[in-house]
Structure formats: structure tokens, C-alpha cells
Short mmCIF file of C-alpha atoms in Angstrom, two decimals:
data_model
loop_
_atom_site.label_atom_id
_atom_site.label_comp_id
_atom_site.label_asym_id
_atom_site.label_seq_id
_atom_site.Cartn_x
_atom_site.Cartn_y
_atom_site.Cartn_z
CA MET A 1 -102.25 -122.61 70.27
CA MET A 2 -100.34 -123.15 67.31
CA ASP A 3 -101.57 -121.00 65.32
CA ILE A 4 -101.38 -118.15 68.64
CA LEU A 5 -97.27 -118.87 68.24
CA ALA A 6 -97.04 -118.68 64.78
CA GLU A 7 -98.76 -116.08 64.32
CA ILE A 8 -95.71 -114.55 67.05
CA ALA A 9 -92.90 -115.90 64.47
CA ASP A 10 -93.87 -114.31 62.15
CA ARG A 11 -93.19 -110.98 64.31
CA ILE A 12 -90.44 -111.97 65.08
CA ARG A 13 -89.42 -112.71 61.79
CA LYS A 14 -90.50 -108.91 61.08
CA ALA A 15 -89.07 -107.10 64.10
CA VAL A 16 -85.47 -109.14 63.09
CA ASP A 17 -85.29 -107.68 59.31
CA SER A 18 -86.37 -104.48 60.55
CA ILE A 19 -83.01 -104.76 61.85
CA PRO A 20 -80.28 -102.47 60.19
CA ASP A 21 -77.37 -104.99 60.12
CA MET A 22 -75.94 -108.28 60.98
CA LYS A 23 -73.26 -107.29 62.83
CA ALA A 24 -75.68 -104.56 64.90
CA ARG A 25 -77.41 -108.16 65.63
CA GLY A 26 -75.34 -109.32 68.03
CA GLU A 27 -73.94 -106.41 70.09
CA HIS A 28 -74.82 -106.68 73.69
CA ILE A 29 -76.54 -104.87 74.70
CA SER A 30 -77.07 -105.71 79.01
CA MET A 31 -76.96 -109.29 81.09
CA GLY A 32 -80.27 -111.58 80.74
CA MET A 33 -81.38 -113.08 83.87
CA ASP A 34 -79.60 -116.26 82.82
CA GLY A 35 -76.48 -114.88 83.60
CA THR A 36 -75.48 -115.06 79.57
CA PRO A 37 -74.67 -111.55 77.93
CA THR A 38 -77.91 -110.04 76.13
CA SER A 39 -77.78 -109.42 72.22
CA LEU A 40 -80.08 -106.95 70.30
CA ILE A 41 -81.60 -109.41 68.13
CA ASP A 42 -82.65 -111.55 71.71
CA LYS A 43 -84.14 -108.51 73.09
CA VAL A 44 -86.15 -106.95 70.07
CA ALA A 45 -87.60 -110.92 70.15
CA GLU A 46 -88.37 -111.04 73.60
CA ASN A 47 -89.88 -107.69 72.95
CA VAL A 48 -91.96 -108.98 70.68
CA VAL A 49 -93.33 -111.49 72.38
CA LEU A 50 -93.88 -110.20 75.64
CA GLY A 51 -95.70 -107.16 73.23
CA TYR A 52 -98.05 -109.85 71.95
CA ILE A 53 -99.08 -111.67 74.98
CA GLN A 54 -100.07 -108.58 77.08
CA GLU A 55 -101.49 -107.38 73.99
CA ASN A 56 -103.73 -110.04 73.60
CA ASN A 57 -104.20 -111.53 77.16
CA ILE A 58 -102.52 -114.85 76.01
CA ASP A 59 -102.70 -117.32 79.33
CA LEU A 60 -99.85 -118.17 79.94
CA ASN A 61 -96.94 -117.02 82.73
CA VAL A 62 -93.53 -116.77 80.59
CA LEU A 63 -90.08 -117.88 80.73
CA SER A 64 -87.51 -116.47 78.83
CA GLU A 65 -84.07 -115.98 78.14
CA GLU A 66 -83.52 -112.21 78.78
CA ILE A 67 -86.16 -111.02 81.17
CA GLY A 68 -86.17 -114.67 82.94
CA PHE A 69 -89.59 -115.52 85.03
CA VAL A 70 -92.72 -113.14 84.72
CA ASP A 71 -96.06 -115.22 86.09
CA ASN A 72 -98.83 -113.54 84.10
CA GLY A 73 -101.43 -116.46 87.02
CA SER A 74 -101.17 -119.18 84.94
CA GLU A 75 -101.04 -122.73 85.38
CA ASP A 76 -99.11 -122.91 81.37
CA THR A 77 -96.00 -121.62 80.88
CA LEU A 78 -94.37 -120.11 77.24
CA ILE A 79 -90.66 -121.84 77.72
CA LEU A 80 -89.05 -119.12 74.75
CA ASP A 81 -85.49 -118.96 73.43
CA PRO A 82 -86.13 -115.64 71.47
CA ILE A 83 -83.26 -116.77 69.41
CA ASP A 84 -81.46 -119.20 69.34
CA GLY A 85 -78.16 -119.26 67.50
CA THR A 86 -77.41 -115.47 68.29
CA THR A 87 -73.64 -115.90 66.61
CA ASN A 88 -75.08 -117.30 64.06
CA SER A 89 -77.64 -114.55 62.72
CA SER A 90 -75.16 -112.28 63.69
CA MET A 91 -72.58 -114.10 60.99
CA GLY A 92 -75.27 -114.27 58.35
CA VAL A 93 -75.71 -118.25 59.28
CA PRO A 94 -79.30 -119.15 58.75
CA LEU A 95 -79.72 -121.73 61.21
CA PHE A 96 -81.42 -119.07 63.90
CA THR A 97 -84.40 -120.01 65.17
CA VAL A 98 -87.93 -118.94 67.89
CA SER A 99 -88.21 -121.82 69.78
CA MET A 100 -91.33 -122.05 71.76
CA ALA A 101 -92.71 -124.76 74.12
CA ILE A 102 -95.59 -124.44 76.50
CA GLY A 103 -96.19 -127.00 79.60
CA ARG A 104 -95.94 -126.58 83.33
CA GLY A 105 -94.06 -128.71 85.82
CA SER A 106 -91.17 -129.54 84.41
CA LEU A 107 -89.82 -131.00 80.90
CA LYS A 108 -91.99 -134.11 80.40
CA GLY A 109 -94.97 -131.16 81.33
CA VAL A 110 -94.60 -129.57 78.09
CA HIS A 111 -97.55 -129.86 75.46
CA THR A 112 -96.84 -127.65 72.61
CA ALA A 113 -93.41 -127.04 70.83
CA TYR A 114 -92.86 -124.61 68.08
CA ILE A 115 -89.98 -123.71 65.60
CA GLU A 116 -89.28 -121.48 63.06
CA ASN A 117 -86.28 -121.06 61.46
CA ILE A 118 -86.19 -117.31 60.73
CA THR A 119 -84.51 -117.32 57.81
CA THR A 120 -85.82 -120.52 56.07
CA LYS A 121 -89.37 -119.94 57.62
CA ASP A 122 -89.22 -123.69 58.49
CA ARG A 123 -92.05 -124.43 61.28
CA TYR A 124 -91.27 -127.46 63.35
CA THR A 125 -94.58 -128.01 65.63
CA ALA A 126 -95.75 -131.13 67.97
CA GLU A 127 -98.44 -131.88 70.52
CA LYS A 128 -97.73 -134.40 73.25
CA GLY A 129 -99.46 -137.00 71.82
CA LYS A 130 -100.45 -136.20 68.25
CA GLY A 131 -96.90 -136.46 66.16
CA ALA A 132 -94.19 -134.00 64.91
CA TYR A 133 -94.11 -131.75 61.99
CA LEU A 134 -92.45 -130.07 59.39
CA ASN A 135 -94.09 -127.88 58.05
CA GLY A 136 -97.74 -129.65 58.42
CA LYS A 137 -95.70 -132.61 56.77
CA ARG A 138 -95.71 -135.65 59.38
CA ILE A 139 -91.99 -136.41 60.58
CA HIS A 140 -90.03 -139.55 61.93
CA THR A 141 -86.56 -140.29 63.33
CA LYS A 142 -84.52 -142.95 61.84
CA PRO A 143 -86.30 -146.77 62.63
CA THR A 144 -82.42 -147.90 63.11
CA SER A 145 -78.91 -146.18 62.95
CA GLU A 146 -76.06 -149.15 62.12
CA ARG A 147 -72.57 -148.14 63.20
CA LYS A 148 -70.83 -147.49 60.01
CA ALA A 149 -73.07 -145.26 58.67
CA LEU A 150 -73.49 -142.74 61.99
CA VAL A 151 -74.08 -139.26 61.39
CA MET A 152 -73.72 -137.30 65.36
CA MET A 153 -74.79 -133.56 65.98
CA ILE A 154 -72.37 -132.90 68.58
CA TYR A 155 -71.25 -129.34 71.14
CA MET A 156 -68.00 -129.13 70.33
CA GLY A 157 -67.23 -125.40 71.65
CA ASP A 158 -64.80 -124.19 73.93
CA GLY A 159 -66.80 -125.75 77.34
CA ALA A 160 -66.57 -129.00 75.46
CA HIS A 161 -66.22 -132.28 77.39
CA PRO A 162 -62.83 -134.37 75.79
CA ASP A 163 -65.64 -137.28 75.61
CA ALA A 164 -67.37 -135.21 72.89
CA PHE A 165 -64.64 -134.74 70.67
CA ALA A 166 -63.58 -138.81 70.88
CA LEU A 167 -66.73 -139.29 69.73
CA ALA A 168 -66.43 -136.95 67.38
CA LYS A 169 -63.74 -139.10 65.91
CA ARG A 170 -65.79 -142.58 66.37
CA VAL A 171 -68.36 -141.93 64.24
CA ARG A 172 -69.11 -141.27 60.54
CA SER A 173 -69.68 -137.45 60.58
CA SER A 174 -70.63 -135.09 63.24
CA ARG A 175 -71.64 -131.48 63.06
CA ALA A 176 -71.81 -128.68 65.57
CA TYR A 177 -74.36 -125.60 64.60
CA GLY A 178 -74.14 -123.92 67.07
CA CYS A 179 -77.99 -124.26 67.09
CA ALA A 180 -79.42 -126.90 69.19
CA SER A 181 -82.93 -126.74 68.46
CA ILE A 182 -81.74 -127.42 64.88
CA GLU A 183 -80.04 -130.31 65.70
CA MET A 184 -82.71 -131.80 67.82
CA ALA A 185 -84.77 -130.85 64.67
CA LEU A 186 -82.36 -132.80 62.35
CA VAL A 187 -82.54 -136.02 64.13
CA ALA A 188 -85.87 -135.51 64.48
CA THR A 189 -87.22 -135.67 60.42
CA GLY A 190 -83.86 -138.74 60.86
CA ALA A 191 -81.44 -136.91 59.35
CA ALA A 192 -79.41 -137.07 61.85
CA ASP A 193 -78.44 -140.05 64.16
CA GLY A 194 -78.37 -138.12 67.39
CA PHE A 195 -77.60 -135.25 69.60
CA LEU A 196 -74.98 -135.09 72.38
CA MET A 197 -74.05 -131.97 74.56
CA ASN A 198 -71.67 -132.71 76.54
CA ALA A 199 -70.02 -129.47 78.67
CA GLU A 200 -67.04 -130.35 81.30
CA ASN A 201 -68.18 -126.14 81.84
CA SER A 202 -71.33 -126.28 83.48
CA ARG A 203 -71.99 -122.73 81.50
CA ARG A 204 -71.92 -124.17 78.61
CA SER A 205 -74.77 -126.62 79.50
CA ILE A 206 -77.95 -126.00 78.20
CA ARG A 207 -80.93 -125.07 79.69
CA VAL A 208 -84.77 -125.84 79.24
CA ILE A 209 -85.60 -122.53 77.74
CA ASP A 210 -82.82 -124.26 74.99
CA ILE A 211 -84.24 -127.52 74.81
CA ALA A 212 -88.57 -127.49 75.68
CA ALA A 213 -89.70 -127.55 72.16
CA SER A 214 -86.62 -129.67 70.43
CA TYR A 215 -87.16 -131.42 72.77
CA LEU A 216 -91.55 -132.47 72.67
CA LEU A 217 -90.38 -131.86 68.82
CA LEU A 218 -88.41 -134.94 69.24
CA LYS A 219 -89.86 -137.14 71.53
CA GLU A 220 -92.76 -137.32 69.65
CA ALA A 221 -90.96 -138.15 66.06
CA GLY A 222 -90.08 -141.35 67.53
CA GLY A 223 -86.92 -140.72 69.72
CA ASP A 224 -85.75 -140.40 73.04
CA VAL A 225 -83.58 -137.99 75.58
CA PHE A 226 -80.99 -139.72 78.63
CA ASN A 227 -79.02 -138.10 81.24
CA LEU A 228 -75.45 -139.15 80.46
CA ASP A 229 -75.91 -142.00 82.99
CA GLY A 230 -78.20 -143.20 81.09
CA THR A 231 -81.30 -142.31 83.22
CA GLU A 232 -84.95 -140.66 81.72
CA PHE A 233 -83.40 -137.05 80.65
CA ASP A 234 -85.71 -134.31 82.57
CA MET A 235 -85.14 -130.03 83.95
CA PRO A 236 -87.18 -128.33 86.01
CA LEU A 237 -88.31 -124.86 84.64
CA ASN A 238 -86.10 -122.22 85.70
CA LEU A 239 -83.22 -120.61 84.42
CA GLU A 240 -79.94 -121.78 86.93
CA TYR A 241 -80.55 -125.47 86.37
CA ARG A 242 -78.29 -127.13 82.96
CA SER A 243 -77.74 -130.12 82.43
CA ASN A 244 -76.35 -132.54 79.27
CA PHE A 245 -77.71 -134.84 77.63
CA LEU A 246 -78.16 -137.63 74.86
CA ALA A 247 -80.68 -137.50 72.59
CA VAL A 248 -81.12 -140.65 69.81
CA ALA A 249 -83.41 -141.76 67.15
CA ASN A 250 -83.73 -144.85 68.05
CA SER A 251 -82.30 -147.92 70.66
CA ASP A 252 -79.65 -148.67 68.62
CA VAL A 253 -77.69 -144.86 68.46
CA TYR A 254 -77.77 -145.32 72.57
CA ASP A 255 -76.25 -148.19 71.90
CA LEU A 256 -73.52 -147.27 69.95
CA VAL A 257 -72.71 -144.30 71.90
CA MET A 258 -72.92 -145.10 75.17
CA PHE A 259 -71.39 -149.00 74.95
CA GLY A 260 -69.84 -148.84 71.81
CA HIS A 261 -72.25 -151.35 70.04
CA CYS A 262 -75.29 -151.76 68.41
CA GLY A 263 -77.97 -153.89 70.42
CA LYS A 264 -80.85 -153.32 72.99
CA ARG A 265 -81.34 -150.80 74.97
CA TYR A 266 -82.17 -153.01 77.70
CA GLY A 267 -80.08 -155.95 78.09
CA GLU A 268 -81.60 -157.77 75.45
CA GLY A 269 -79.26 -158.96 73.02
CA MET A 270 -76.10 -158.06 74.89
CA ARG A 271 -72.88 -160.64 74.66
CA TYR A 272 -70.63 -161.31 77.52
CA GLY A 273 -67.14 -162.89 77.23
CA ILE A 274 -65.14 -163.79 80.62
CA TYR A 275 -61.35 -164.23 80.72
CA SER A 276 -59.77 -165.32 83.90
CA ASN A 277 -56.60 -165.63 84.92
CA THR A 278 -55.76 -169.17 85.41
CA SER A 279 -52.69 -168.69 87.27
CA ILE A 280 -55.24 -167.43 89.98
CA PRO A 281 -56.29 -170.70 92.56
CA THR A 282 -59.84 -169.42 92.57
CA ALA A 283 -60.03 -168.79 88.94
CA VAL A 284 -62.54 -171.79 88.25
CA ASP A 285 -64.91 -171.15 91.10
CA VAL A 286 -64.89 -167.43 90.05
CA THR A 287 -65.69 -168.00 86.89
CA LYS A 288 -68.52 -170.56 87.99
CA ARG A 289 -70.23 -167.78 89.64
CA VAL A 290 -69.44 -165.13 87.16
CA MET A 291 -71.44 -167.33 84.28
CA LYS A 292 -74.15 -168.15 87.34
CA ALA A 293 -74.88 -164.51 87.56
CA LEU A 294 -75.23 -163.89 83.71
CA GLU A 295 -77.06 -167.44 83.56
CA GLY A 296 -80.04 -166.41 80.60
CA GLU A 297 -77.35 -164.56 78.81
CA ASN A 298 -74.89 -164.92 75.93
CA VAL A 299 -71.45 -165.45 77.82
CA SER A 300 -68.43 -166.49 75.66
CA LEU A 301 -65.13 -168.23 78.01
CA GLU A 302 -61.91 -167.93 76.42
CA SER A 303 -59.90 -170.42 75.61
CA GLY A 304 -57.13 -171.11 78.66
CA ILE A 305 -60.39 -171.26 81.53
CA ALA A 306 -62.60 -172.53 79.27
CA GLU A 307 -60.00 -175.83 79.24
CA ARG A 308 -59.61 -175.75 82.84
CA MET A 309 -63.69 -175.95 83.03
CA ASN A 310 -63.40 -178.82 80.31
CA VAL A 311 -65.56 -176.64 77.94
CA LYS A 312 -65.70 -175.25 74.58
CA GLY A 313 -63.42 -171.81 74.52
CA THR A 314 -62.47 -168.94 72.19
CA PRO A 315 -59.47 -167.87 71.90
CA ILE A 316 -59.42 -163.95 73.10
CA GLU A 317 -58.54 -162.06 69.86
CA LYS A 318 -61.99 -163.86 68.00
CA MET A 319 -64.08 -163.30 71.26
CA ASP A 320 -66.61 -161.16 69.21
CA VAL A 321 -68.34 -160.03 72.96
CA ASP A 322 -69.50 -156.06 73.91
CA ILE A 323 -68.25 -156.60 77.53
CA LEU A 324 -65.39 -158.34 78.31
CA ILE A 325 -65.21 -159.73 82.13
CA THR A 326 -61.78 -160.52 83.83
CA VAL A 327 -60.83 -162.36 86.48
CA GLY A 328 -57.59 -161.35 87.55
CA GLY A 329 -55.81 -158.22 88.82
CA ASP A 330 -54.90 -155.62 86.40
CA GLY A 331 -52.11 -157.16 84.67
CA THR A 332 -54.94 -159.44 83.40
CA ILE A 333 -56.81 -156.48 82.12
CA LEU A 334 -54.22 -155.12 80.34
CA ARG A 335 -54.31 -158.31 78.68
CA GLY A 336 -57.79 -158.05 77.79
CA MET A 337 -57.79 -154.89 76.36
CA GLN A 338 -54.37 -155.56 74.05
CA SER A 339 -56.44 -158.43 72.41
CA ASN A 340 -59.95 -156.96 72.11
CA ASP A 341 -61.85 -153.92 71.81
CA ALA A 342 -64.47 -154.60 74.32
CA LEU A 343 -66.11 -152.91 77.04
CA ILE A 344 -64.24 -153.94 80.59
CA PHE A 345 -65.55 -155.21 83.52
CA GLY A 346 -62.95 -156.09 86.02
CA VAL A 347 -63.62 -158.32 88.94
CA ASN A 348 -60.59 -157.97 90.69
CA ALA A 349 -59.50 -161.43 91.69
CA GLY A 350 -55.61 -160.21 92.40
CA GLY A 351 -53.52 -157.60 94.28
CA ILE A 352 -54.83 -153.18 94.54
CA GLY A 353 -57.00 -154.12 90.94
CA PHE A 354 -56.81 -150.39 90.38
CA LEU A 355 -58.26 -150.92 87.41
CA ALA A 356 -61.18 -153.29 88.31
CA GLU A 357 -64.76 -152.50 89.63
CA ILE A 358 -65.34 -154.92 91.55
CA PRO A 359 -63.83 -157.59 94.47
CA THR A 360 -65.28 -161.13 94.19
CA ASP A 361 -67.58 -160.25 97.61
CA LYS A 362 -69.26 -158.13 94.99
CA ILE A 363 -70.06 -160.52 91.98
CA GLU A 364 -73.56 -160.91 92.14
CA GLU A 365 -74.80 -157.57 93.02
CA GLY A 366 -72.21 -156.65 89.95
CA ILE A 367 -73.13 -158.62 87.45
CA ALA A 368 -76.97 -157.18 88.44
CA ARG A 369 -76.01 -153.02 87.69
CA LEU A 370 -74.64 -154.69 84.51
CA ARG A 371 -77.64 -156.87 83.37
CA GLU A 372 -79.69 -153.81 84.20
CA ARG A 373 -77.17 -151.37 82.21
CA ARG A 374 -76.72 -149.05 85.46
CA PHE A 375 -73.34 -147.99 84.72
CA ARG A 376 -71.20 -145.61 83.32
CA ILE A 377 -68.40 -146.32 80.56
CA ASP A 378 -64.95 -144.33 81.70
CA GLU A 379 -62.90 -143.68 77.98
CA ARG A 380 -59.35 -143.74 78.88
CA LEU A 381 -56.97 -142.67 76.33
CA LYS A 382 -54.66 -145.59 75.05
CA LEU A 383 -50.85 -144.64 73.72
CA GLN A 384 -50.29 -145.68 69.94
CA THR A 385 -46.92 -146.94 69.72
CA THR A 386 -45.20 -147.52 66.23
CA PHE A 387 -41.28 -149.19 65.47
CA ASN A 388 -40.03 -149.93 61.83
CA GLY A 389 -43.18 -148.47 60.42
CA GLU A 390 -45.30 -151.22 61.87
CA ARG A 391 -48.20 -150.25 64.24
CA LEU A 392 -47.48 -152.34 67.65
CA ALA A 393 -50.35 -153.50 70.17
CA ASP A 394 -51.87 -149.65 71.62
CA SER A 395 -51.44 -149.66 75.47
CA VAL A 396 -53.27 -148.57 77.80
CA ASN A 397 -50.87 -147.85 81.19
CA GLU A 398 -47.52 -147.04 79.14
CA ALA A 399 -44.93 -148.03 77.24
CA VAL A 400 -41.17 -148.44 78.41
CA ILE A 401 -38.02 -148.22 76.86
CA HIS A 402 -35.43 -149.90 79.55
CA THR A 403 -32.02 -151.57 79.00
CA ASP A 404 -31.45 -155.01 78.31
CA GLU A 405 -29.20 -155.90 80.74
CA VAL A 406 -29.01 -155.69 84.83
CA ALA A 407 -26.94 -153.07 86.23
CA ARG A 408 -26.19 -151.42 82.54
CA ILE A 409 -27.08 -147.74 81.76
CA ARG A 410 -27.84 -146.46 78.07
CA ASN A 411 -27.73 -142.88 76.26
CA PHE A 412 -31.35 -142.22 75.23
CA ARG A 413 -32.76 -138.89 73.52
CA VAL A 414 -35.70 -137.84 72.93
CA TYR A 415 -38.03 -135.51 70.74
CA VAL A 416 -40.97 -134.11 70.66
CA ASP A 417 -42.59 -132.95 67.67
CA ASP A 418 -39.60 -133.27 65.86
CA HIS A 419 -37.27 -131.08 68.47
CA LEU A 420 -34.87 -132.57 70.90
CA ALA A 421 -36.17 -132.45 74.28
CA ALA A 422 -34.04 -134.63 76.95
CA ASP A 423 -30.33 -136.24 76.15
CA MET A 424 -29.27 -138.43 79.65
CA ARG A 425 -27.74 -141.04 80.45
CA ALA A 426 -30.72 -143.42 82.62
CA ASP A 427 -31.82 -147.29 83.22
CA GLY A 428 -34.83 -146.58 80.60
CA ILE A 429 -37.31 -144.11 79.63
CA ILE A 430 -41.38 -144.41 80.37
CA VAL A 431 -44.07 -142.90 78.69
CA SER A 432 -46.89 -142.83 80.16
CA THR A 433 -50.88 -142.51 79.60
CA PRO A 434 -53.00 -140.41 82.50
CA THR A 435 -54.37 -143.86 83.67
CA GLY A 436 -50.35 -145.02 84.45
CA SER A 437 -49.25 -142.48 86.05
CA THR A 438 -50.49 -144.03 89.59
CA CYS A 439 -48.72 -147.27 87.99
CA TYR A 440 -44.96 -147.19 86.94
CA ALA A 441 -44.80 -144.09 86.31
CA MET A 442 -45.91 -143.15 90.24
CA SER A 443 -43.07 -145.62 90.97
CA VAL A 444 -40.56 -143.33 89.64
CA GLY A 445 -41.68 -139.86 90.78
CA ALA A 446 -44.04 -138.68 87.84
CA PRO A 447 -47.26 -137.17 89.27
CA ILE A 448 -50.13 -138.43 88.73
CA ILE A 449 -52.26 -136.82 86.08
CA ASP A 450 -56.23 -137.27 86.11
CA PRO A 451 -57.30 -139.08 83.25
CA ARG A 452 -59.50 -135.90 82.48
CA VAL A 453 -56.40 -134.25 81.33
CA ASN A 454 -55.25 -135.27 77.92
CA ALA A 455 -51.55 -135.81 78.47
CA LEU A 456 -48.97 -138.02 78.27
CA VAL A 457 -45.99 -137.74 80.75
CA VAL A 458 -42.13 -138.73 79.83
CA VAL A 459 -40.59 -139.97 82.54
CA PRO A 460 -36.82 -141.20 82.95
CA MET A 461 -35.54 -143.51 85.19
CA ALA A 462 -32.92 -143.46 86.89
CA ALA A 463 -30.70 -140.33 85.27
CA PHE A 464 -27.55 -140.06 85.31
CA LYS A 465 -28.00 -136.19 85.40
CA PHE A 466 -29.75 -134.20 88.13
CA SER A 467 -31.73 -131.85 85.61
CA ALA A 468 -33.35 -135.09 84.44
CA ARG A 469 -37.06 -134.63 85.38
CA PRO A 470 -41.00 -135.98 83.91
CA PHE A 471 -42.00 -133.60 81.82
CA VAL A 472 -46.13 -133.49 80.43
CA ILE A 473 -46.38 -133.06 76.55
CA PRO A 474 -50.17 -132.54 75.12
CA THR A 475 -51.75 -135.57 73.41
CA SER A 476 -51.76 -134.02 69.83
CA SER A 477 -47.91 -134.11 70.37
CA LYS A 478 -45.55 -136.92 68.49
CA ILE A 479 -43.31 -138.51 70.89
CA VAL A 480 -39.81 -140.36 69.24
CA VAL A 481 -37.77 -141.88 72.13
CA GLU A 482 -34.26 -143.23 70.19
CA ALA A 483 -32.04 -145.84 71.91
CA VAL A 484 -28.43 -143.90 71.05
CA ASP A 485 -26.11 -146.61 71.84
CA LYS A 486 -27.02 -150.31 72.79
CA SER A 487 -29.98 -152.54 72.26
CA CYS A 488 -33.15 -151.89 74.72
CA LEU A 489 -35.85 -153.85 75.89
CA LEU A 490 -39.38 -151.85 74.42
CA VAL A 491 -41.93 -153.21 77.28
CA LEU A 492 -46.04 -152.53 75.89
CA ASP A 493 -48.43 -152.08 79.59
CA GLY A 494 -45.47 -154.89 80.86
CA GLN A 495 -47.23 -157.82 78.69
CA LYS A 496 -45.21 -157.41 75.42
CA GLU A 497 -41.55 -156.72 75.17
CA TYR A 498 -39.52 -156.21 71.55
CA VAL A 499 -35.99 -156.27 71.20
CA ILE A 500 -34.70 -152.22 70.09
CA PRO A 501 -31.67 -152.64 68.76
CA GLY A 502 -28.97 -149.80 69.02
CA SER A 503 -29.33 -146.74 67.45
CA SER A 504 -32.94 -147.60 66.85
CA LYS A 505 -36.19 -144.29 67.20
CA VAL A 506 -39.76 -145.68 68.50
CA GLU A 507 -42.75 -143.41 68.41
CA PHE A 508 -45.03 -142.37 70.66
CA THR A 509 -48.87 -140.54 69.68
CA MET A 510 -52.22 -140.74 70.64
CA SER A 511 -54.40 -143.67 69.46
CA SER A 512 -57.38 -143.15 67.35
CA LYS A 513 -59.47 -145.68 70.20
CA TYR A 514 -59.83 -145.48 73.63
CA GLY A 515 -59.64 -147.89 76.28
CA ARG A 516 -63.01 -148.27 78.29
CA PHE A 517 -63.91 -149.81 81.80
CA VAL A 518 -67.47 -150.38 82.97
CA ARG A 519 -67.64 -147.86 86.07
CA PHE A 520 -71.08 -147.75 89.38
CA ASP A 521 -70.26 -144.63 91.31
CA ASP A 522 -67.49 -143.74 92.92
CA ASP A 523 -65.01 -141.92 91.22
CA PHE A 524 -61.44 -141.16 90.04
CA TYR A 525 -60.05 -139.54 93.64
CA SER A 526 -62.23 -142.07 95.17
CA ARG A 527 -60.68 -144.67 93.81
CA MET A 528 -56.85 -143.66 94.01
CA HIS A 529 -57.38 -142.45 97.68
CA GLU A 530 -59.28 -146.19 98.45
CA LYS A 531 -56.54 -148.29 96.33
CA LEU A 532 -52.66 -146.04 97.09
CA GLU A 533 -53.94 -144.85 100.95
CA SER A 534 -56.01 -147.46 102.04
CA GLY A 535 -55.22 -150.37 100.46
CA PRO A 536 -52.13 -153.24 101.73
#
């Protein structure tokens, strides 16, 4: 069968070479069965395949981007992307392929794969259980990967999710080549560590024809492919289904991307820390329950709660852990995030606990899910604050500049990208992230912002001007708040305070770091309804 696929690829290359110019290759001539425009080069390549199968009575059904499913009565189906990288071909970029796979049932049923770069003639082949090859030479993924050297292929097109761009900022190097089969093949050969497809526009997500061949190639080379919730990846053999995924060279990459650390995928080697609010009467009892649920794991206690329990502890700033379990309310979580960059898992032993994940009566169930890695990561923007050239602590919720005297207002000026945006007298100014929009900002009339929106909101507090209203600003902007006349207080996430003399300016930008929370099943709107409308 591999010889047949090679012959088909040769014929496609000759047919593509016969198209007179590159611009003509990308000309849209019809609408494909997948609902996307069909380019001339795609149709030419598909016709070659269909013609070859008919002429030679090849016993295969066909599932293709342009024509859809052709039932020839066979048990096996040829899953075909006639040209992967159509735009590249029309631009003269030598990264476009014919991608062919043969299988039955679903993606897991694919047993033969053939990918050829039409320009370079490099051929990637794989058969289930027989390994993966490049031009006849066995290929393997990287056996291990390092945090500081991670190279990721990442879809960053117009439908990309903000999390994709966030990952690009975290890794050493990232690439987006516009040809999924080549990008997956680079992971299979060991040139790259992984490939992330995360589109918030579902029409931009991957189809089975895009990934069928490269999926088997990567698996046979030693890699793996997951859904973004960490479950095993699979797709039905139809054009209607689309999906996001994470392809990895090894378990290190999975952990680095999904959890921000380098450990073992199934829970081995995870380091846990516990940070409890010692002012809560039940702090010791709840902490003991958490420790019991974590029995057998690598667990560290923060110094404060450790002292209450008469055991050895570690200052939170020095805790080298992967997941920090907080026992308390939102304030405990915010203090923990200002002092440590670990993933946060909040146990609500306080009030509303908007940021916490579980109540105390769910500790055993929640910790079990944590240990089994049955959770997702919720990344939130952080606000970076700079004063007098010094970078202060990042904020997950908000930064507040307000009068340092009771019942005294101050004069403030707000600049956005060095342009004067507001000049007012008020009790203070809040600069809030979307996460903080359900906190202090909401209490003074600002809008609630979905955390998936990349925006900051500037909120006047009791302004002495009717026109002073909250305004939303893109996270790419720089915000400067000037305390014009007298001194004020700068408060970050309600945890740290700084005196701001009169005539001083404080600068706010989006941080390069993100707050990261363990989340189970609920979404932002369910949480908002429960905590804000149905809560106490």
C-alpha cells in the first residue's frame, strides 16, 4: 500500500508543477464539502487521487477535503488532505504537502500514513506498530525536554485562542508554519518539542483529514496526542467534527505546557505545598485533612501553619512546589500568588471564595482528582505595576490608588499610551484585570468582564464629575495614573501597600506572568451565578 501512496504523491507533484504560476494555485474555484473554499491546487491534487484509485481499482473509500466521503464499499478509507498548506504554495513558501492516511472507524484506527513535502520531496511514512520514517530512515521524538529550551509549533492564526499566544511567550521559541502535517512531522523527527492547536473559533480547529497521517507518524515516532483537557485524543472519520489538541514529544512537554513544570505525567513527582490562613479557627483541622488526602505525596507546609502544628515549615517565597494548595478565602489565594508562581488550588475555608475551587466538604474528592490530574488549567492575566523605576508585586485582581485620608478626595490624571484620557477629582482609581472585575471594581459600578477577554478596566472611585465613568482598555496598552496634588496609597490585590507622594506617577501594563488556577468542571458564568447571585 505504501508504494501506491508514493505513486499518488508523484502524480500530484507533477500535476501541481503544471499549474502555470503560484498565484493561480491559490485561486478559489468552488466550495468544498468541509465548508471552506476550494483552491485550484487542492482540486487538481484531489482529482489526481480519485482518478488513480478509479483507474487502478484500488479497494479504498475516500474522505477528502473537497469532495467529502466517497463510498467504494471498502472496509478501509483513504483520509486525504490533497494539499496541506495551500496558502504557502500560492506564496512560494516551500512548506506544503500531500497528506494521506488509511484506516477505519476513527483516528485510532489509522494504520498507514504517508506525507510528502511537494517542494523538497521529503517523505514521511509510518505503519502501525512498525515505526516512523523520513526518507526511509527511522525517526524518533525527543526523549526528554527542558523548560528553558522548549521549542513549540503553535497555531497562531486569526482564530487562535489567547492561551496559544500566552504559551508562545512562555517557551524559548515558537513557530507557526501554516502546514499542520509538517509541524507535526517536526515533532516526530525531534526538531520540535510539541505542537499546540488551540482555536477559539471552532471553524479554525483541526479536521481529521488535517491530522490523520501526522497523528500516526507522531505516535509511531514515540510521541503522543491529547485533548486540551488531558484526555486521549481521537476523532471520527467525518468532515463535520473539529477539535483542538496538544501533540507532545514526551511527557515532559505535556507537563510543561499543561502544568508549567517538568514532572511525570500521571502524578509521580508532583510537589505540593499547603498555605493556610492561620487566623481561621479551623485552619489546623482543614490542613490536616488536606495532608491526609495527600498521603504518600511530596508535601511542604508554609511556615505559619507549620508553626501552629509544631512541625517544620518553609517560607512561602521559598517553597519549590508545582501546586500550591491554599486554605482560606480569596485573600489567602491572592497572598499566595504574590509570593509564589505555582499553580493554585483553592480550598474555600473563608467567605464567598470566588477564586477557590472546592469547599471544605469536598477536600477528599478534590484532592483525589488533583492527584489523578483530572483537571484543567485556568490562566488569568496579571497586572504589572511599576513605581519610581521599580517593579512591584504583580496583581491578579487589581491595583488601587486612593486617598490616604478619610473623606478627602484627590486630583488624578489617567494616561493611556501617553495620551491624557481622564482628569478628575475622586477618592481613587482602580486598574482592574478581568478577574478583578467581579471584586472591588464591580462594587463601584464597573462592568463584569469575561476572563477570556484581553482587557483592563480603569474605574474612578466616587469621582466628583458626572462624566467620569469606567473605561475598558486593551492589555497591549500602558496605563499611567498620576496623583497630581497630595500623597496617596497604592494597594495591590488588597495585600501590599505603598505610599505614593504627590506629583507621582504609577505605571500599569500587562505582566508577562499569568495567574494559574486548578479548575474542574464549572465555567466562569456558572461560578459567577453561584457565588454572586446564589451565594451569601
